mmCIF file of C-alpha atoms in Angstrom:
data_model
loop_
_atom_site.group_PDB
_atom_site.id
_atom_site.type_symbol
_atom_site.label_atom_id
_atom_site.label_comp_id
_atom_site.label_asym_id
_atom_site.label_seq_id
_atom_site.Cartn_x
_atom_site.Cartn_y
_atom_site.Cartn_z
ATOM 1 C CA UNK A 1 135.291 44.501 230.605
ATOM 2 C CA UNK A 2 131.486 44.285 230.546
ATOM 3 C CA UNK A 3 130.261 40.892 229.372
ATOM 4 C CA UNK A 4 126.986 41.213 227.454
ATOM 5 C CA UNK A 5 124.543 38.427 226.574
ATOM 6 C CA UNK A 6 121.935 39.174 223.866
ATOM 7 C CA UNK A 7 118.436 37.652 223.788
ATOM 8 C CA UNK A 8 116.384 38.519 220.696
ATOM 9 C CA UNK A 9 114.291 36.329 218.393
ATOM 10 C CA UNK A 10 115.270 38.309 215.264
ATOM 11 C CA UNK A 11 118.645 36.937 214.065
ATOM 12 C CA UNK A 12 119.498 39.923 211.859
ATOM 13 C CA UNK A 13 118.835 42.377 214.667
ATOM 14 C CA UNK A 14 120.735 40.262 217.182
ATOM 15 C CA UNK A 15 123.803 39.715 215.005
ATOM 16 C CA UNK A 16 123.868 43.356 213.914
ATOM 17 C CA UNK A 17 123.727 44.517 217.518
ATOM 18 C CA UNK A 18 126.474 42.058 218.451
ATOM 19 C CA UNK A 19 128.790 43.530 215.813
ATOM 20 C CA UNK A 20 128.072 47.098 216.898
ATOM 21 C CA UNK A 21 128.633 46.373 220.591
ATOM 22 C CA UNK A 22 131.736 44.257 220.016
ATOM 23 C CA UNK A 23 133.359 47.279 218.377
ATOM 24 C CA UNK A 24 132.876 49.334 221.550
ATOM 25 C CA UNK A 25 135.812 49.470 223.999
ATOM 26 C CA UNK A 26 135.154 47.675 227.247
ATOM 27 C CA UNK A 27 132.255 45.568 225.909
ATOM 28 C CA UNK A 28 132.423 41.855 225.133
ATOM 29 C CA UNK A 29 129.622 39.714 223.667
ATOM 30 C CA UNK A 30 129.653 36.509 225.704
ATOM 31 C CA UNK A 31 126.607 34.796 224.190
ATOM 32 C CA UNK A 32 123.398 35.034 222.206
ATOM 33 C CA UNK A 33 119.997 33.315 222.276
ATOM 34 C CA UNK A 34 116.767 33.582 220.321
ATOM 35 C CA UNK A 35 114.335 32.360 222.999
ATOM 36 C CA UNK A 36 113.923 32.068 226.745
ATOM 37 C CA UNK A 37 114.725 28.353 227.006
ATOM 38 C CA UNK A 38 118.064 28.521 225.188
ATOM 39 C CA UNK A 39 118.958 31.725 227.026
ATOM 40 C CA UNK A 40 118.434 30.187 230.452
ATOM 41 C CA UNK A 41 120.504 27.152 229.473
ATOM 42 C CA UNK A 42 123.445 29.306 228.401
ATOM 43 C CA UNK A 43 123.382 32.219 230.831
ATOM 44 C CA UNK A 44 124.867 30.510 233.871
ATOM 45 C CA UNK A 45 127.902 29.317 231.908
ATOM 46 C CA UNK A 46 128.314 32.669 230.131
ATOM 47 C CA UNK A 47 128.279 34.646 233.411
ATOM 48 C CA UNK A 48 127.297 37.994 231.816
ATOM 49 C CA UNK A 49 127.320 41.329 233.552
ATOM 50 C CA UNK A 50 124.434 42.574 231.417
ATOM 51 C CA UNK A 51 121.668 40.696 229.617
ATOM 52 C CA UNK A 52 119.685 42.501 226.912
ATOM 53 C CA UNK A 53 116.171 41.109 226.504
ATOM 54 C CA UNK A 54 113.381 41.839 224.037
ATOM 55 C CA UNK A 55 109.833 42.007 225.412
ATOM 56 C CA UNK A 56 108.500 39.596 222.773
ATOM 57 C CA UNK A 57 110.343 36.315 222.237
ATOM 58 C CA UNK A 58 108.110 34.240 219.992
ATOM 59 C CA UNK A 59 106.083 31.897 222.174
ATOM 60 C CA UNK A 60 107.503 33.270 225.426
ATOM 61 C CA UNK A 61 107.435 36.610 227.203
ATOM 62 C CA UNK A 62 110.537 38.649 227.829
ATOM 63 C CA UNK A 63 108.996 39.819 231.108
ATOM 64 C CA UNK A 64 108.844 36.236 232.370
ATOM 65 C CA UNK A 65 112.441 35.710 231.260
ATOM 66 C CA UNK A 66 113.557 38.772 233.225
ATOM 67 C CA UNK A 67 112.183 37.235 236.430
ATOM 68 C CA UNK A 68 113.930 33.921 235.693
ATOM 69 C CA UNK A 69 117.234 35.674 235.031
ATOM 70 C CA UNK A 70 117.060 37.626 238.289
ATOM 71 C CA UNK A 71 116.341 34.423 240.199
ATOM 72 C CA UNK A 72 119.236 32.495 238.647
ATOM 73 C CA UNK A 73 121.720 35.350 238.193
ATOM 74 C CA UNK A 74 120.812 38.063 240.708
ATOM 75 C CA UNK A 75 124.030 39.972 240.046
ATOM 76 C CA UNK A 76 123.425 40.271 236.303
ATOM 77 C CA UNK A 77 121.751 43.492 235.182
ATOM 78 C CA UNK A 78 118.918 43.168 232.680
ATOM 79 C CA UNK A 79 118.370 45.835 230.028
ATOM 80 C CA UNK A 80 115.213 45.586 227.935
ATOM 81 C CA UNK A 81 115.915 46.438 224.307
ATOM 82 C CA UNK A 82 112.643 46.364 222.404
ATOM 83 C CA UNK A 83 110.564 47.842 219.599
ATOM 84 C CA UNK A 84 107.535 48.019 221.905
ATOM 85 C CA UNK A 85 106.590 51.424 223.270
ATOM 86 C CA UNK A 86 108.273 52.315 226.529
ATOM 87 C CA UNK A 87 105.212 54.118 227.884
ATOM 88 C CA UNK A 88 103.472 50.775 228.232
ATOM 89 C CA UNK A 89 106.321 48.333 228.885
ATOM 90 C CA UNK A 90 109.010 50.226 230.801
ATOM 91 C CA UNK A 91 107.173 50.107 234.111
ATOM 92 C CA UNK A 92 106.300 46.417 233.704
ATOM 93 C CA UNK A 93 109.916 45.619 232.833
ATOM 94 C CA UNK A 94 111.277 47.421 235.889
ATOM 95 C CA UNK A 95 108.777 45.655 238.130
ATOM 96 C CA UNK A 96 109.919 42.324 236.677
ATOM 97 C CA UNK A 97 113.496 43.137 237.682
ATOM 98 C CA UNK A 98 115.027 44.980 234.715
ATOM 99 C CA UNK A 99 117.399 47.872 235.346
ATOM 100 C CA UNK A 100 116.566 49.777 232.180
ATOM 101 C CA UNK A 101 114.489 50.054 229.032
ATOM 102 C CA UNK A 102 115.630 51.266 225.605
ATOM 103 C CA UNK A 103 113.790 51.373 222.293
ATOM 104 C CA UNK A 104 115.583 49.614 219.418
ATOM 105 C CA UNK A 105 115.384 52.698 217.223
ATOM 106 C CA UNK A 106 117.627 54.634 219.602
ATOM 107 C CA UNK A 107 121.139 55.471 218.319
ATOM 108 C CA UNK A 108 123.918 53.025 219.134
ATOM 109 C CA UNK A 109 125.555 55.459 221.552
ATOM 110 C CA UNK A 110 122.362 55.568 223.643
ATOM 111 C CA UNK A 111 122.214 51.763 223.807
ATOM 112 C CA UNK A 112 125.893 51.606 224.779
ATOM 113 C CA UNK A 113 125.354 54.252 227.460
ATOM 114 C CA UNK A 114 122.410 52.271 228.806
ATOM 115 C CA UNK A 115 124.508 49.087 228.997
ATOM 116 C CA UNK A 116 127.316 50.858 230.841
ATOM 117 C CA UNK A 117 124.829 52.476 233.217
ATOM 118 C CA UNK A 118 123.048 49.268 234.260
ATOM 119 C CA UNK A 119 126.354 47.373 234.430
ATOM 120 C CA UNK A 120 127.502 49.707 237.207
ATOM 121 C CA UNK A 121 124.279 49.337 239.188
ATOM 122 C CA UNK A 122 122.395 52.282 237.728
ATOM 123 C CA UNK A 123 118.959 52.560 236.135
ATOM 124 C CA UNK A 124 118.340 53.718 232.582
ATOM 125 C CA UNK A 125 115.065 55.030 231.150
ATOM 126 C CA UNK A 126 114.217 58.121 229.133
ATOM 127 C CA UNK A 127 113.402 61.384 230.934
ATOM 128 C CA UNK A 128 109.762 61.027 229.872
ATOM 129 C CA UNK A 129 109.431 57.570 231.398
ATOM 130 C CA UNK A 130 111.307 58.651 234.521
ATOM 131 C CA UNK A 131 108.868 61.518 235.089
ATOM 132 C CA UNK A 132 105.891 59.239 234.489
ATOM 133 C CA UNK A 133 107.158 56.670 236.996
ATOM 134 C CA UNK A 134 107.877 59.331 239.603
ATOM 135 C CA UNK A 135 104.344 60.648 239.295
ATOM 136 C CA UNK A 136 102.905 57.158 239.510
ATOM 137 C CA UNK A 137 104.962 56.151 242.527
ATOM 138 C CA UNK A 138 104.240 59.491 244.216
ATOM 139 C CA UNK A 139 100.569 58.577 243.965
ATOM 140 C CA UNK A 140 101.359 55.223 245.640
ATOM 141 C CA UNK A 141 100.743 53.344 242.432
ATOM 142 C CA UNK A 142 97.068 54.282 242.253
ATOM 143 C CA UNK A 143 95.460 53.386 238.895
ATOM 144 C CA UNK A 144 95.199 56.346 236.550
ATOM 145 C CA UNK A 145 91.957 57.281 234.872
ATOM 146 C CA UNK A 146 91.824 56.604 231.143
ATOM 147 C CA UNK A 147 94.592 53.978 231.171
ATOM 148 C CA UNK A 148 92.765 50.621 230.826
ATOM 149 C CA UNK A 149 95.861 48.949 229.368
ATOM 150 C CA UNK A 150 97.511 49.175 232.786
ATOM 151 C CA UNK A 151 94.855 46.785 234.120
ATOM 152 C CA UNK A 152 95.987 44.001 231.794
ATOM 153 C CA UNK A 153 98.284 41.197 232.899
ATOM 154 C CA UNK A 154 101.483 40.644 230.934
ATOM 155 C CA UNK A 155 100.010 37.623 229.152
ATOM 156 C CA UNK A 156 96.775 39.484 228.332
ATOM 157 C CA UNK A 157 98.837 42.291 226.865
ATOM 158 C CA UNK A 158 100.814 39.763 224.812
ATOM 159 C CA UNK A 159 97.589 38.264 223.441
ATOM 160 C CA UNK A 160 96.325 41.756 222.576
ATOM 161 C CA UNK A 161 99.527 42.408 220.620
ATOM 162 C CA UNK A 162 99.139 39.185 218.651
ATOM 163 C CA UNK A 163 95.535 40.068 217.822
ATOM 164 C CA UNK A 164 96.785 43.420 216.577
ATOM 165 C CA UNK A 165 99.258 41.606 214.328
ATOM 166 C CA UNK A 166 96.329 39.882 212.632
ATOM 167 C CA UNK A 167 96.596 36.464 214.284
ATOM 168 C CA UNK A 168 93.393 34.508 214.876
ATOM 169 C CA UNK A 169 92.554 32.429 217.939
ATOM 170 C CA UNK A 170 94.087 29.186 216.671
ATOM 171 C CA UNK A 171 97.246 30.905 215.443
ATOM 172 C CA UNK A 172 97.688 32.612 218.829
ATOM 173 C CA UNK A 173 97.216 29.273 220.589
ATOM 174 C CA UNK A 174 99.954 27.728 218.432
ATOM 175 C CA UNK A 175 102.293 30.698 218.926
ATOM 176 C CA UNK A 176 101.917 30.675 222.720
ATOM 177 C CA UNK A 177 101.655 26.879 222.950
ATOM 178 C CA UNK A 178 98.365 27.015 224.841
ATOM 179 C CA UNK A 179 94.883 25.691 224.076
ATOM 180 C CA UNK A 180 92.324 27.448 221.893
ATOM 181 C CA UNK A 181 89.991 27.511 224.899
ATOM 182 C CA UNK A 182 92.613 29.378 226.931
ATOM 183 C CA UNK A 183 93.019 31.976 224.186
ATOM 184 C CA UNK A 184 89.247 32.415 224.095
ATOM 185 C CA UNK A 185 89.318 33.040 227.853
ATOM 186 C CA UNK A 186 91.997 35.704 227.373
ATOM 187 C CA UNK A 187 89.914 37.349 224.657
ATOM 188 C CA UNK A 188 86.878 37.417 226.945
ATOM 189 C CA UNK A 189 88.907 39.031 229.745
ATOM 190 C CA UNK A 190 90.336 41.578 227.312
ATOM 191 C CA UNK A 191 86.865 42.613 226.191
ATOM 192 C CA UNK A 192 85.731 42.934 229.794
ATOM 193 C CA UNK A 193 88.731 44.945 230.980
ATOM 194 C CA UNK A 194 88.809 47.159 227.891
ATOM 195 C CA UNK A 195 85.041 47.699 227.965
ATOM 196 C CA UNK A 196 84.652 46.313 224.449
ATOM 197 C CA UNK A 197 81.359 44.706 223.476
ATOM 198 C CA UNK A 198 82.257 42.339 220.636
ATOM 199 C CA UNK A 199 85.079 40.380 219.065
ATOM 200 C CA UNK A 200 85.179 42.826 216.162
ATOM 201 C CA UNK A 201 85.609 45.764 218.555
ATOM 202 C CA UNK A 202 88.507 43.922 220.180
ATOM 203 C CA UNK A 203 90.154 43.304 216.804
ATOM 204 C CA UNK A 204 89.717 46.914 215.707
ATOM 205 C CA UNK A 205 91.134 48.208 218.981
ATOM 206 C CA UNK A 206 94.124 45.821 218.850
ATOM 207 C CA UNK A 207 94.953 46.774 215.263
ATOM 208 C CA UNK A 208 94.577 50.491 215.997
ATOM 209 C CA UNK A 209 96.844 50.200 219.049
ATOM 210 C CA UNK A 210 99.441 48.352 216.979
ATOM 211 C CA UNK A 211 99.402 51.064 214.308
ATOM 212 C CA UNK A 212 98.983 54.235 216.389
ATOM 213 C CA UNK A 213 100.880 55.822 219.296
ATOM 214 C CA UNK A 214 99.615 54.498 222.675
ATOM 215 C CA UNK A 215 97.935 57.760 223.641
ATOM 216 C CA UNK A 216 95.664 57.494 220.569
ATOM 217 C CA UNK A 217 94.800 53.829 221.006
ATOM 218 C CA UNK A 218 92.363 54.229 223.890
ATOM 219 C CA UNK A 219 89.306 52.029 224.102
ATOM 220 C CA UNK A 220 86.152 53.914 223.255
ATOM 221 C CA UNK A 221 82.493 52.942 223.627
ATOM 222 C CA UNK A 222 81.198 51.250 220.504
ATOM 223 C CA UNK A 223 79.495 53.328 217.876
ATOM 224 C CA UNK A 224 75.844 52.697 217.022
ATOM 225 C CA UNK A 225 75.518 49.277 215.500
ATOM 226 C CA UNK A 226 78.764 47.873 216.956
ATOM 227 C CA UNK A 227 76.924 45.881 219.611
ATOM 228 C CA UNK A 228 74.916 44.133 216.893
ATOM 229 C CA UNK A 229 78.021 42.524 215.424
ATOM 230 C CA UNK A 230 78.321 38.874 216.428
ATOM 231 C CA UNK A 231 81.282 37.828 218.522
ATOM 232 C CA UNK A 232 82.628 34.885 216.547
ATOM 233 C CA UNK A 233 85.988 34.852 218.337
ATOM 234 C CA UNK A 234 87.713 35.978 215.151
#
């Protein structure tokens, strides 16, 4: 019997997944949590074989939670189950200690297969991600041209996502439970790393990345007149 613990901040998604998995032979749902703090409190007592984790957990990062889980429960396998694109997050998740990455829109049988695979010590990613990782590791992890998002830290990437969701500086500060000044520092680093010249360019890029496939959301030099727009930290 594979004991599965679910961590997801969307109750409907979490409860629906619990019902689907509980109907599968050999799988048992041993606990659920909607954030990192409550998950860490319950995981040791639940003693799961597999923990499913979403990348975004409200004010906390699923990537940080993965590291905490592997420190406290090194024998538990972590499977990331997220709506965020695997091309950007799969590698980060594996580096944090996850054993697999699955998109939420995958059929139930794929998710079940992923759980069974990581529970027995295997790794689970799509063929596309596997090929990408092999190429990257074959090049000794050298940065790839045209992939500025890879230069971002996990927290910077999280802030970029929230900007793309339409959140302003103060709202991001409240969501992440950090100061407005800290958010402004993240925004400044994002502009520098993404080669964006103004706050409006950053907002447009974040929204475009949130709406388009990752390969289309690549930072481009500003068009004529962009540099004249004031950076009001919007």
